[in-house]
mmCIF file of C-alpha atoms in Angstrom:
data_model
loop_
_atom_site.group_PDB
_atom_site.id
_atom_site.type_symbol
_atom_site.label_atom_id
_atom_site.label_comp_id
_atom_site.label_asym_id
_atom_site.label_seq_id
_atom_site.Cartn_x
_atom_site.Cartn_y
_atom_site.Cartn_z
ATOM 1 C CA UNK O 19 0.000 0.000 0.000
ATOM 2 C CA UNK O 20 2.779 2.415 0.894
ATOM 3 C CA UNK O 21 4.518 1.765 -2.426
ATOM 4 C CA UNK O 22 1.318 2.589 -4.304
ATOM 5 C CA UNK O 23 0.952 5.864 -2.408
ATOM 6 C CA UNK O 24 4.538 6.792 -3.184
ATOM 7 C CA UNK O 25 4.074 5.976 -6.862
ATOM 8 C CA UNK O 26 0.676 7.604 -7.392
ATOM 9 C CA UNK O 27 0.386 10.100 -4.550
ATOM 10 C CA UNK O 28 -2.652 11.372 -2.717
ATOM 11 C CA UNK O 29 -2.881 14.704 -4.468
ATOM 12 C CA UNK O 30 -4.925 15.044 -7.594
ATOM 13 C CA UNK O 31 -2.664 15.784 -10.528
ATOM 14 C CA UNK O 32 -3.002 18.686 -12.967
ATOM 15 C CA UNK O 33 -4.967 16.567 -15.420
ATOM 16 C CA UNK O 34 -7.567 15.461 -12.874
ATOM 17 C CA UNK O 35 -9.423 18.786 -12.489
ATOM 18 C CA UNK O 36 -11.172 18.194 -9.124
ATOM 19 C CA UNK O 37 -12.261 21.831 -8.745
ATOM 20 C CA UNK O 38 -13.969 21.881 -12.149
ATOM 21 C CA UNK O 39 -15.648 18.543 -11.477
ATOM 22 C CA UNK O 40 -16.782 19.799 -8.076
ATOM 23 C CA UNK O 41 -18.136 23.022 -9.549
ATOM 24 C CA UNK O 42 -20.134 21.185 -12.193
ATOM 25 C CA UNK O 43 -21.355 18.565 -9.711
ATOM 26 C CA UNK O 44 -22.350 21.268 -7.237
ATOM 27 C CA UNK O 45 -24.267 23.174 -9.909
ATOM 28 C CA UNK O 46 -26.001 19.989 -11.067
ATOM 29 C CA UNK O 47 -26.930 19.064 -7.496
ATOM 30 C CA UNK O 48 -28.320 22.550 -6.899
ATOM 31 C CA UNK O 49 -31.385 21.731 -9.008
ATOM 32 C CA UNK O 50 -32.974 19.127 -6.684
ATOM 33 C CA UNK O 51 -31.805 21.048 -3.614
ATOM 34 C CA UNK O 52 -33.493 24.226 -4.817
ATOM 35 C CA UNK O 53 -36.677 22.286 -5.564
ATOM 36 C CA UNK O 54 -36.714 21.052 -1.963
ATOM 37 C CA UNK O 55 -36.070 24.573 -0.679
ATOM 38 C CA UNK O 56 -38.799 25.954 -2.918
ATOM 39 C CA UNK O 57 -41.311 23.319 -1.806
ATOM 40 C CA UNK O 58 -40.649 23.887 1.904
ATOM 41 C CA UNK O 59 -40.705 27.684 1.651
ATOM 42 C CA UNK O 60 -37.020 28.283 2.358
ATOM 43 C CA UNK O 61 -36.227 29.943 -0.943
ATOM 44 C CA UNK O 62 -39.122 32.391 -0.818
ATOM 45 C CA UNK O 63 -38.264 33.286 2.780
ATOM 46 C CA UNK O 64 -34.605 33.846 1.836
ATOM 47 C CA UNK O 65 -35.698 36.039 -1.063
ATOM 48 C CA UNK O 66 -37.955 38.076 1.231
ATOM 49 C CA UNK O 67 -35.202 38.521 3.833
ATOM 50 C CA UNK O 68 -32.662 39.582 1.202
ATOM 51 C CA UNK O 69 -35.148 41.826 -0.602
ATOM 52 C CA UNK O 70 -34.596 40.148 -3.974
ATOM 53 C CA UNK O 71 -36.802 38.190 -6.339
ATOM 54 C CA UNK O 72 -37.282 34.454 -6.011
ATOM 55 C CA UNK O 73 -35.283 33.894 -9.201
ATOM 56 C CA UNK O 74 -32.365 35.975 -7.915
ATOM 57 C CA UNK O 75 -32.367 34.101 -4.606
ATOM 58 C CA UNK O 76 -32.336 30.783 -6.473
ATOM 59 C CA UNK O 77 -29.482 31.890 -8.720
ATOM 60 C CA UNK O 78 -27.461 33.113 -5.737
ATOM 61 C CA UNK O 79 -28.047 29.808 -3.947
ATOM 62 C CA UNK O 80 -27.028 27.862 -7.075
ATOM 63 C CA UNK O 81 -23.871 29.968 -7.435
ATOM 64 C CA UNK O 82 -22.996 29.377 -3.781
ATOM 65 C CA UNK O 83 -23.590 25.655 -4.191
ATOM 66 C CA UNK O 84 -21.384 25.533 -7.296
ATOM 67 C CA UNK O 85 -18.583 27.303 -5.409
ATOM 68 C CA UNK O 86 -19.035 24.946 -2.465
ATOM 69 C CA UNK O 87 -18.800 22.076 -4.966
ATOM 70 C CA UNK O 88 -15.399 23.376 -6.049
ATOM 71 C CA UNK O 89 -14.331 23.403 -2.410
ATOM 72 C CA UNK O 90 -15.613 19.814 -2.104
ATOM 73 C CA UNK O 91 -13.477 18.689 -5.038
ATOM 74 C CA UNK O 92 -10.400 20.451 -3.689
ATOM 75 C CA UNK O 93 -10.926 19.192 -0.149
ATOM 76 C CA UNK O 94 -11.615 15.529 -0.867
ATOM 77 C CA UNK O 95 -9.549 15.269 -4.084
ATOM 78 C CA UNK O 96 -9.259 11.607 -5.025
ATOM 79 C CA UNK O 97 -11.594 10.476 -2.250
ATOM 80 C CA UNK O 98 -14.433 12.436 -3.876
ATOM 81 C CA UNK O 99 -14.177 10.054 -6.819
ATOM 82 C CA UNK O 100 -15.086 7.021 -4.693
ATOM 83 C CA UNK O 101 -18.138 5.202 -6.068
ATOM 84 C CA UNK O 102 -19.104 3.589 -2.786
ATOM 85 C CA UNK O 103 -18.344 6.436 -0.393
ATOM 86 C CA UNK O 104 -19.120 9.469 -2.537
ATOM 87 C CA UNK O 105 -22.689 9.740 -1.292
ATOM 88 C CA UNK O 106 -21.457 9.759 2.299
ATOM 89 C CA UNK O 107 -18.714 12.328 1.663
ATOM 90 C CA UNK O 108 -21.213 14.500 -0.193
ATOM 91 C CA UNK O 109 -23.931 14.288 2.447
ATOM 92 C CA UNK O 110 -21.460 15.060 5.218
ATOM 93 C CA UNK O 111 -20.119 18.006 3.233
ATOM 94 C CA UNK O 112 -23.668 19.256 2.612
ATOM 95 C CA UNK O 113 -24.287 19.202 6.352
ATOM 96 C CA UNK O 114 -20.985 20.975 6.953
ATOM 97 C CA UNK O 115 -21.859 23.730 4.476
ATOM 98 C CA UNK O 116 -25.290 24.119 6.068
ATOM 99 C CA UNK O 117 -23.801 24.239 9.561
ATOM 100 C CA UNK O 118 -20.823 26.475 8.780
ATOM 101 C CA UNK O 119 -22.333 28.874 6.242
ATOM 102 C CA UNK O 120 -26.125 28.895 6.145
ATOM 103 C CA UNK O 121 -26.854 28.773 9.861
ATOM 104 C CA UNK O 122 -24.396 31.485 10.952
ATOM 105 C CA UNK O 123 -25.381 33.835 8.147
ATOM 106 C CA UNK O 124 -29.059 33.572 8.922
ATOM 107 C CA UNK O 125 -29.097 33.121 12.674
ATOM 108 C CA UNK O 126 -26.219 35.248 13.933
ATOM 109 C CA UNK O 127 -27.459 38.451 12.393
ATOM 110 C CA UNK O 128 -28.762 41.014 14.915
ATOM 111 C CA UNK O 129 -32.365 40.676 15.968
ATOM 112 C CA UNK O 130 -34.574 37.613 15.875
ATOM 113 C CA UNK O 131 -33.557 34.484 13.963
ATOM 114 C CA UNK O 132 -34.346 35.002 10.290
ATOM 115 C CA UNK O 133 -35.641 31.520 9.563
ATOM 116 C CA UNK O 134 -37.772 29.431 11.856
ATOM 117 C CA UNK O 135 -39.819 26.266 11.567
ATOM 118 C CA UNK O 136 -40.470 24.764 8.167
ATOM 119 C CA UNK O 137 -38.194 27.093 6.128
ATOM 120 C CA UNK O 138 -35.136 26.271 8.246
ATOM 121 C CA UNK O 139 -35.957 22.564 7.976
ATOM 122 C CA UNK O 140 -36.195 23.018 4.209
ATOM 123 C CA UNK O 141 -32.782 24.638 4.209
ATOM 124 C CA UNK O 142 -31.271 21.702 6.098
ATOM 125 C CA UNK O 143 -32.928 19.077 3.908
ATOM 126 C CA UNK O 144 -31.994 21.063 0.806
ATOM 127 C CA UNK O 145 -28.314 21.086 1.726
ATOM 128 C CA UNK O 146 -28.386 17.392 2.613
ATOM 129 C CA UNK O 147 -30.004 16.606 -0.755
ATOM 130 C CA UNK O 148 -27.459 18.844 -2.456
ATOM 131 C CA UNK O 149 -24.570 17.012 -0.797
ATOM 132 C CA UNK O 150 -26.020 13.591 -1.577
ATOM 133 C CA UNK O 151 -26.601 14.349 -5.252
ATOM 134 C CA UNK O 152 -23.230 16.062 -5.577
ATOM 135 C CA UNK O 153 -21.453 13.088 -4.017
ATOM 136 C CA UNK O 154 -23.246 10.683 -6.356
ATOM 137 C CA UNK O 155 -22.725 12.868 -9.436
ATOM 138 C CA UNK O 156 -19.051 13.662 -8.854
ATOM 139 C CA UNK O 157 -17.610 10.498 -10.413
ATOM 140 C CA UNK O 158 -19.739 10.542 -13.605
ATOM 141 C CA UNK O 159 -19.079 14.272 -14.036
ATOM 142 C CA UNK O 160 -15.378 13.863 -13.271
ATOM 143 C CA UNK O 161 -14.692 10.980 -15.656
ATOM 144 C CA UNK O 162 -14.912 12.947 -18.953
ATOM 145 C CA UNK O 163 -12.939 15.848 -17.467
ATOM 146 C CA UNK O 164 -9.872 13.754 -16.746
ATOM 147 C CA UNK O 165 -7.301 13.815 -19.484
ATOM 148 C CA UNK O 166 -3.879 12.431 -20.014
ATOM 149 C CA UNK O 167 -0.797 14.525 -20.550
ATOM 150 C CA UNK O 168 -0.816 13.392 -24.179
ATOM 151 C CA UNK O 169 -4.176 15.195 -24.697
ATOM 152 C CA UNK O 170 -5.968 11.946 -25.435
ATOM 153 C CA UNK O 171 -9.069 10.764 -23.603
ATOM 154 C CA UNK O 172 -9.034 9.423 -20.057
ATOM 155 C CA UNK O 173 -8.858 5.815 -21.240
ATOM 156 C CA UNK O 174 -6.015 6.330 -23.713
ATOM 157 C CA UNK O 175 -3.426 4.883 -21.328
ATOM 158 C CA UNK O 176 -5.294 1.551 -21.024
ATOM 159 C CA UNK O 177 -5.834 0.872 -24.731
ATOM 160 C CA UNK O 178 -3.005 -1.638 -25.063
ATOM 161 C CA UNK O 179 -3.585 -3.530 -21.811
ATOM 162 C CA UNK O 180 -6.582 -5.690 -22.669
#
C-alpha cells in the first residue's frame, strides 16, 4: 500500500481537475436542492429577507452551491471520486456547508432568527439533498474531465492492456 501511495500520490494531478468537477457537480446538485427549498418555503423566505426576487435568490443559492462544490473537489480530491463512499462524503459536506455557512449567516445576524420552523428545515434538507446528489454525481461528471498529458481521452493509457 505504501509503495502505491509513493508511486501515485494522494494529491490530484493537474490533469484530474477536481475543482472543475466539483463546480459542475455542485451546480447539477443545486437543481434538486433548490426544488426542496422551494417546496418547503425556504427559498421564498430567503428572497424576502434579502429583498430580492425568487429567481435571484435561487441563482445566488445555485452559485454558492457551485462554489461549495469546487471546495468539495479540492478538499476531498481523489476520495471524492469514490463510487461507494461518494454519497457519504457529499452528504457530510452538505451538512458541513449548512452548519458552517447557512446557519451562521441567517441566525447570527442582529435581531430575531431570520428563519424558523419549516423554512429552516427546508434549508437543512436542501443542503443534505445537495450534498447527496453532488457526491453521487461527482464520479460521472469527473470521468470525462480527466485527461492524459498526451491530450488523449481518459482511457487512452489503457488501450493496449486488454
